[in-house]
XYZ file of C-alpha atoms in Angstrom:
146
model
C -130.049 47.018 -112.012
C -129.515 50.770 -112.506
C -133.260 51.309 -112.223
C -133.307 49.558 -108.841
C -130.470 51.791 -107.592
C -132.247 54.930 -108.830
C -135.532 53.914 -107.180
C -133.762 53.021 -103.913
C -131.950 56.372 -103.954
C -135.254 58.199 -104.454
C -136.726 56.428 -101.421
C -133.706 57.407 -99.339
C -134.106 61.033 -100.373
C -137.836 61.017 -99.689
C -137.322 59.391 -96.279
C -135.456 62.436 -95.079
C -137.747 64.442 -92.853
C -137.395 66.812 -89.927
C -137.203 65.021 -86.591
C -138.528 66.702 -83.482
C -136.147 65.870 -80.653
C -138.124 65.170 -77.477
C -137.079 67.205 -74.455
C -136.668 64.048 -72.365
C -134.160 62.463 -74.746
C -131.036 61.037 -73.151
C -128.866 61.919 -76.153
C -126.788 65.040 -75.890
C -126.554 67.479 -78.773
C -122.925 66.881 -79.505
C -120.763 69.406 -81.384
C -119.691 68.323 -84.850
C -116.530 66.270 -85.072
C -113.877 68.021 -87.183
C -112.386 64.990 -88.930
C -110.348 67.072 -91.375
C -108.430 68.562 -88.440
C -108.066 65.410 -86.305
C -109.749 62.289 -85.046
C -112.757 62.865 -82.805
C -112.232 62.311 -79.071
C -115.029 61.861 -76.531
C -114.780 61.121 -72.814
C -117.179 59.578 -70.352
C -118.718 62.001 -67.847
C -116.195 61.129 -65.149
C -113.257 61.044 -67.642
C -112.570 57.370 -66.913
C -112.648 56.315 -70.559
C -111.630 58.162 -73.726
C -112.948 56.962 -77.077
C -111.456 58.081 -80.380
C -113.253 57.802 -83.730
C -111.168 57.957 -86.913
C -112.763 58.111 -90.379
C -110.817 56.944 -93.427
C -112.552 59.707 -95.419
C -112.783 62.934 -93.389
C -115.473 64.351 -95.702
C -117.807 61.494 -94.596
C -119.422 60.904 -98.013
C -123.053 59.778 -98.313
C -123.941 56.602 -100.181
C -120.271 55.536 -100.337
C -118.965 52.916 -97.902
C -115.883 54.003 -95.947
C -113.851 52.566 -93.085
C -113.587 53.772 -89.520
C -111.523 52.905 -86.459
C -112.702 53.157 -82.864
C -110.190 53.091 -80.003
C -110.811 53.101 -76.258
C -108.323 54.143 -73.564
C -109.445 51.325 -71.249
C -110.580 47.745 -71.668
C -114.362 47.982 -72.134
C -117.063 45.370 -72.734
C -120.232 45.043 -74.817
C -119.232 47.728 -77.324
C -121.934 48.615 -79.854
C -122.374 51.369 -82.396
C -125.344 52.679 -84.365
C -126.084 55.648 -86.607
C -129.126 57.901 -86.243
C -130.032 61.142 -87.945
C -129.533 64.013 -85.495
C -131.917 66.609 -86.952
C -133.909 64.456 -89.344
C -135.342 60.994 -88.928
C -133.465 58.599 -91.218
C -133.963 55.436 -89.191
C -131.456 53.574 -87.056
C -128.502 51.949 -88.791
C -126.652 49.297 -86.769
C -122.885 49.278 -87.326
C -120.888 46.062 -87.223
C -117.718 46.390 -85.144
C -114.766 44.096 -85.770
C -112.382 43.795 -82.807
C -108.731 44.466 -83.685
C -107.409 44.004 -80.152
C -108.695 44.603 -76.596
C -109.195 48.355 -77.115
C -109.518 48.790 -80.904
C -112.351 48.130 -83.329
C -112.911 48.788 -87.000
C -115.769 48.650 -89.422
C -117.476 50.229 -92.375
C -120.011 53.060 -92.443
C -122.635 53.532 -95.127
C -125.581 55.892 -94.910
C -128.000 57.584 -97.267
C -128.022 61.177 -98.374
C -130.547 63.868 -97.622
C -131.957 66.322 -100.144
C -131.651 69.195 -97.634
C -127.911 69.459 -98.299
C -127.080 69.359 -94.580
C -127.260 66.022 -92.787
C -125.720 65.239 -89.418
C -125.468 61.630 -88.341
C -124.947 60.676 -84.700
C -122.610 57.717 -84.285
C -123.761 56.435 -80.903
C -121.257 54.228 -79.117
C -122.322 52.297 -76.034
C -120.145 50.159 -73.793
C -119.723 48.869 -70.251
C -116.787 49.845 -68.056
C -116.346 48.541 -64.503
C -119.965 47.385 -64.444
C -121.453 50.722 -65.573
C -123.033 51.417 -68.950
C -121.819 54.446 -70.931
C -122.959 56.150 -74.118
C -120.982 58.617 -76.245
C -122.232 60.534 -79.278
C -120.036 61.487 -82.243
C -121.754 63.996 -84.564
C -120.712 63.440 -88.194
C -121.532 65.983 -90.907
C -122.183 63.978 -94.066
C -120.596 65.226 -97.296
C -118.518 67.741 -95.336
C -116.992 70.132 -97.900
C -114.732 71.881 -95.396
């Protein structure tokens, strides 16, 4: 069993490669969330909806599952979340959201590590509000020592 874990970890480390971000991408380069200082707040372009991401472990450890909470200021529909490497291609990791109430969700994050020592994951949250689709990006520094 330990051998399988070691081999899987090696593949995760080898999968880490620089990702060229196309100029026509619709994702913004979001500033890093400072989870040690506070939860991370993002707003839709027109400030209609605020979304707050809270991590149970502010250092956002790699290869260790940890809980998160997602809260919206308004009742939204079709909420989804996924993780993608911001600067390096690490694949797309879907995140299962569990509704707590009409505006709160929780779940668990788990992602691999990168041998570069600096890995930023984008937590991309999409939802519909008043018939319009919105997308917010939360930049998470993995293994944040600060």
